[in-house]
Tab-separated table of C-alpha atoms in Angstrom:
chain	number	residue	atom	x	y	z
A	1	UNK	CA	28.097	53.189	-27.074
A	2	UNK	CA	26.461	53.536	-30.263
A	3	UNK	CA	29.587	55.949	-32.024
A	4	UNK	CA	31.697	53.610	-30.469
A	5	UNK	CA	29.895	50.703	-31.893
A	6	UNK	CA	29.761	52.876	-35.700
A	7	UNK	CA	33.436	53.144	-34.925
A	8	UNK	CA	34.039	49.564	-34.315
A	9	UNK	CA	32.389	49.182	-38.287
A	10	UNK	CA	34.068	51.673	-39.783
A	11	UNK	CA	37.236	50.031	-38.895
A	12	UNK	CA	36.595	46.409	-38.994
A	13	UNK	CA	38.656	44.953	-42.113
A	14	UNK	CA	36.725	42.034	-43.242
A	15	UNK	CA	40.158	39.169	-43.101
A	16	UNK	CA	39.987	35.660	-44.437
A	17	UNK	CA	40.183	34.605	-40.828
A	18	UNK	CA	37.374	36.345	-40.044
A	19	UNK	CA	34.994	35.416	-43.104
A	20	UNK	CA	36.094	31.941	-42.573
A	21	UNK	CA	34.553	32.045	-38.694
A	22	UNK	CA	31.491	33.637	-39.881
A	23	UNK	CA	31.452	30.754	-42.453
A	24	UNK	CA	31.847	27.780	-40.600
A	25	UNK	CA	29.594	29.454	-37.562
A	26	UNK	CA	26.988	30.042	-40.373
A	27	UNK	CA	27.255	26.635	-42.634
A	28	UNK	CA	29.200	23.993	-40.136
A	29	UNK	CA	32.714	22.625	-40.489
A	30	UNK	CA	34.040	23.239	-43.660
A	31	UNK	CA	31.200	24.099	-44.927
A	32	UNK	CA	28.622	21.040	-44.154
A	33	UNK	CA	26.162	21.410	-42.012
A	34	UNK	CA	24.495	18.355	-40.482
A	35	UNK	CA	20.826	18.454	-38.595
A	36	UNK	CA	21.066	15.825	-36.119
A	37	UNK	CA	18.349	14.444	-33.643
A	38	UNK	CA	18.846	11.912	-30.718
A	39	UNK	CA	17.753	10.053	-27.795
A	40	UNK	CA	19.986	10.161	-24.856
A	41	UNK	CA	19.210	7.266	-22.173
A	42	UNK	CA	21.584	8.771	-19.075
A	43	UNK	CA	22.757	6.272	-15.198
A	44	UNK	CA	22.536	9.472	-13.819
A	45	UNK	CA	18.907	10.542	-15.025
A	46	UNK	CA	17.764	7.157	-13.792
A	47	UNK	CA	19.994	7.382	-10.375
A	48	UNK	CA	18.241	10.823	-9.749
A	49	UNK	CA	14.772	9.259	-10.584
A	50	UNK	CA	15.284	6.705	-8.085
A	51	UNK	CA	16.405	8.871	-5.595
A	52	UNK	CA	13.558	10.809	-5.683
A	53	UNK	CA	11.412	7.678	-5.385
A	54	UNK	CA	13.329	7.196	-1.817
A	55	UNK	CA	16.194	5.030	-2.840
A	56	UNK	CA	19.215	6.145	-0.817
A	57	UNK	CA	21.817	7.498	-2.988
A	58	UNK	CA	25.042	5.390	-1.077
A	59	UNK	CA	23.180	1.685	-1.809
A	60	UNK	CA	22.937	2.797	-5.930
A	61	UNK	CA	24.981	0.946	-7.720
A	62	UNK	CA	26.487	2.950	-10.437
A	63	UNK	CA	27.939	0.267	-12.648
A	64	UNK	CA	23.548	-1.300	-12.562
A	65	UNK	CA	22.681	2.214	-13.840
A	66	UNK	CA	24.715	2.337	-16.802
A	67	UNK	CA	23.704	-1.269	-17.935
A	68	UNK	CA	20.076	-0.090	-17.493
A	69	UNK	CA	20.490	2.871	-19.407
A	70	UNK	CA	22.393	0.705	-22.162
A	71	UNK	CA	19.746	-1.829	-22.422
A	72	UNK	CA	17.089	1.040	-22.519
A	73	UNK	CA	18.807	2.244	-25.182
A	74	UNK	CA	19.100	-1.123	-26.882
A	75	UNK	CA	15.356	-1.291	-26.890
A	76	UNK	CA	14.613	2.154	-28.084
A	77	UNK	CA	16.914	0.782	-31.289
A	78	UNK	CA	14.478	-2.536	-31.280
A	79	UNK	CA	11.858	-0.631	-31.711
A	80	UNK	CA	13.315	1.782	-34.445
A	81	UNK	CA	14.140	-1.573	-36.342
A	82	UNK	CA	10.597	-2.717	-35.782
A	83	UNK	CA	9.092	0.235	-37.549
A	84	UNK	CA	8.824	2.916	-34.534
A	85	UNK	CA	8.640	6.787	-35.311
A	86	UNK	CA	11.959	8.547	-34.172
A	87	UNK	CA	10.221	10.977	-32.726
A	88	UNK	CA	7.904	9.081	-30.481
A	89	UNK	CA	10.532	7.366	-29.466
A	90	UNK	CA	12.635	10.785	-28.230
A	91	UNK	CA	9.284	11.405	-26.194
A	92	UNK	CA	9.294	7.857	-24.592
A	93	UNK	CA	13.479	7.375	-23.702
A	94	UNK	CA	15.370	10.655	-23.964
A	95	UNK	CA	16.575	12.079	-20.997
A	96	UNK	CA	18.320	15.059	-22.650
A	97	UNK	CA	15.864	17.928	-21.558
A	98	UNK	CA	17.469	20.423	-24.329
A	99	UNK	CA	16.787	18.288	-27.084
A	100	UNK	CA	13.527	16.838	-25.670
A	101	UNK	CA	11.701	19.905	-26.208
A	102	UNK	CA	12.865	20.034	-30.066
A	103	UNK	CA	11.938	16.015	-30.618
A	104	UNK	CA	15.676	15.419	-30.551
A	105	UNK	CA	16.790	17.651	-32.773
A	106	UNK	CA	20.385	19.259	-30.886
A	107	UNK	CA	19.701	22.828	-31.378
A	108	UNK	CA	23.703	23.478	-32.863
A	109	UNK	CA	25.771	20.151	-34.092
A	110	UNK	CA	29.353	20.502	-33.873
A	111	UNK	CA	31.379	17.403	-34.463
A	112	UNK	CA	33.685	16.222	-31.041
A	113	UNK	CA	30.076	17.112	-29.046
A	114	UNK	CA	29.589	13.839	-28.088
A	115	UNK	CA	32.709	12.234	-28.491
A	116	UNK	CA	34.494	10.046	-31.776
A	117	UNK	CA	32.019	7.536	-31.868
A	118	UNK	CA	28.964	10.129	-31.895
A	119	UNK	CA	30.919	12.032	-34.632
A	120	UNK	CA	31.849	9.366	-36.571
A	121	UNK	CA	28.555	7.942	-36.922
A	122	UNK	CA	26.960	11.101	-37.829
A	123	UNK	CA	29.767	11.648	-40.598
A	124	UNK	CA	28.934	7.967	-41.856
A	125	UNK	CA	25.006	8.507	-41.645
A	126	UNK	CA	22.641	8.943	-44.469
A	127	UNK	CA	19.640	11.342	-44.057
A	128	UNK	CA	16.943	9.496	-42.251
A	129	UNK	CA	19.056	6.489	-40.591
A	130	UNK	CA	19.875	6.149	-37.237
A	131	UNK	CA	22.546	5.209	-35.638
A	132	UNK	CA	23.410	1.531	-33.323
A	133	UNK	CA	23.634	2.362	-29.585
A	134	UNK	CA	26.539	5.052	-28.852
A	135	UNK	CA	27.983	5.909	-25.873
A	136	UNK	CA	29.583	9.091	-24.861
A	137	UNK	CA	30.326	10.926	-21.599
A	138	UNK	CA	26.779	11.337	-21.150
A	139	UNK	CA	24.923	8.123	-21.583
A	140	UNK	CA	24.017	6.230	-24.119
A	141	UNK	CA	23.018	7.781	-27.359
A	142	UNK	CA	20.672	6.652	-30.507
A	143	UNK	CA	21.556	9.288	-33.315
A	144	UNK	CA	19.162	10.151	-36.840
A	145	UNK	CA	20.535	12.271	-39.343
A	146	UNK	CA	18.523	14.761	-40.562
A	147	UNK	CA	20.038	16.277	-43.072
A	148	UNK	CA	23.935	17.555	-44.530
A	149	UNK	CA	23.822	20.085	-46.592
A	150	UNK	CA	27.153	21.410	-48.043
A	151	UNK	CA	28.096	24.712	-49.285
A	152	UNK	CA	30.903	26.217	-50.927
A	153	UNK	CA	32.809	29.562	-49.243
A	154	UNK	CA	33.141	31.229	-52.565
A	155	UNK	CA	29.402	30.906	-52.952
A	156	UNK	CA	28.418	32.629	-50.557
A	157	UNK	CA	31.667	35.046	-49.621
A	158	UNK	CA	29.998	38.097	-50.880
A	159	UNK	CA	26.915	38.120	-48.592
A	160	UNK	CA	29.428	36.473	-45.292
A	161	UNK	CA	31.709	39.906	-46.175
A	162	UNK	CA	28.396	42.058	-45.912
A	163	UNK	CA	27.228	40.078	-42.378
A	164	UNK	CA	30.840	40.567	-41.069
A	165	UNK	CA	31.038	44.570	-41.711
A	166	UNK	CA	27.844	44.916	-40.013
A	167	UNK	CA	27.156	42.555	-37.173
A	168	UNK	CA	26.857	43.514	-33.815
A	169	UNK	CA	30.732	44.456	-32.732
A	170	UNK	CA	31.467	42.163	-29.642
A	171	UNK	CA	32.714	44.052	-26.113
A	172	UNK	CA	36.483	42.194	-27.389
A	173	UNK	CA	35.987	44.185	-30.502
A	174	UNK	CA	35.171	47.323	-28.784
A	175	UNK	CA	37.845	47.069	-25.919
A	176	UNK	CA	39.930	46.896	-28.706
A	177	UNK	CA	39.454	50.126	-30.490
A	178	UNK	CA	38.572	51.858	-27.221
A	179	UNK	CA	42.421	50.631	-25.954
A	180	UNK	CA	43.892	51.884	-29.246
A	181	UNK	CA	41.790	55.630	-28.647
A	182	UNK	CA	43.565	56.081	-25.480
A	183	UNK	CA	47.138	54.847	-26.747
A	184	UNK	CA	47.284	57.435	-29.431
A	185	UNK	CA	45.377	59.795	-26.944
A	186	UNK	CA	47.030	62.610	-25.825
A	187	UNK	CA	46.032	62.950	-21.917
A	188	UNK	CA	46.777	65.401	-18.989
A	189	UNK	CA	44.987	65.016	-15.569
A	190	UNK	CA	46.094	68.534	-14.713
């Protein structure tokens, strides 16, 4: 594995394709990057929550969950207009148990995550304001920007080139060159 793997460098050819994956991997879409923190309010966090409390799961009303989690929501905003830290508040409302343990921050931001309405508020947000109430596929959403910082390929092309030509080849990578061995290979069985 590891001449195959020196093998897989050797031959890599470090393609615009290529360095522009690494680059929007490394420094977002297009080259902004966006640190964004939220609190998720989600019907079916507080169906399973009454469930466990004994509530049988056929006399929930679906339609009373998602107005719940909306006006939770609402309130957590109330309260962000009223002076309340962000980050209290992701400790208090958010049911999103990824982001809970980072106090909201999502670990990796792509735009479409959440939908057009999460995405275009973040693209619309200035660092330290917070969205109004969002909803998406998963509940209902209050969104903070962080930060956006935005970087230029050509600044940083020469040091993408050098991560390229020396990360880790991927088992894709490594089928490949192993599949182009055997086709120029020369084999008898007997």
């Amino acid at each position: 594995e590891l001449i195959l793997d020196e093998l897989v460098r050797q031959t890599r050819v470090p393609t615009d394709t290529r360095i522009h994956k690494a680059f929007e991997a490394k420094y977002g879409a297009g080259g902004v990057k966006v640190a964004v923190r939220h609190i998720l309010v989600m019907p079916h966090f507080l169906r399973a929550e009454m469930i466990k409390g004994g509530a049988d799961a056929r006399s929930i009303d679906q339609a009373k969950m998602k107005l719940e989690a909306k006006a939770l929501a609402v309130t957590c905003r109330e309260e962000l207009v009223n002076g309340a830290d962000f980050i209290a508040l992701v400790q208090k409302y958010s049911h999103d148990q990824v982001s809970l343990r980072s106090e909201g921050l999502l670990p990796s931001y792509r735009p479409g995550l959440y939908g057009k309405a999460f995405t275009h508020a973040v693209a619309n947000l200035k660092p330290g304001a917070y969205s109004e109430v969002l909803e998406s596929g998963a509940g209902f959403h209050v969104v903070m920007l962080d930060s956006r910082n935005v970087t230029q390929l050509e600044e940083v092309r020469s040091s993408l080139t050098e991560e390229v030509m020396s990360a880790v080849p991927t088992w894709q990578e490594r089928e490949e060159v192993l599949t182009s061995l055997r086709a120029a290979a020369d084999i008898q069985l007997w």
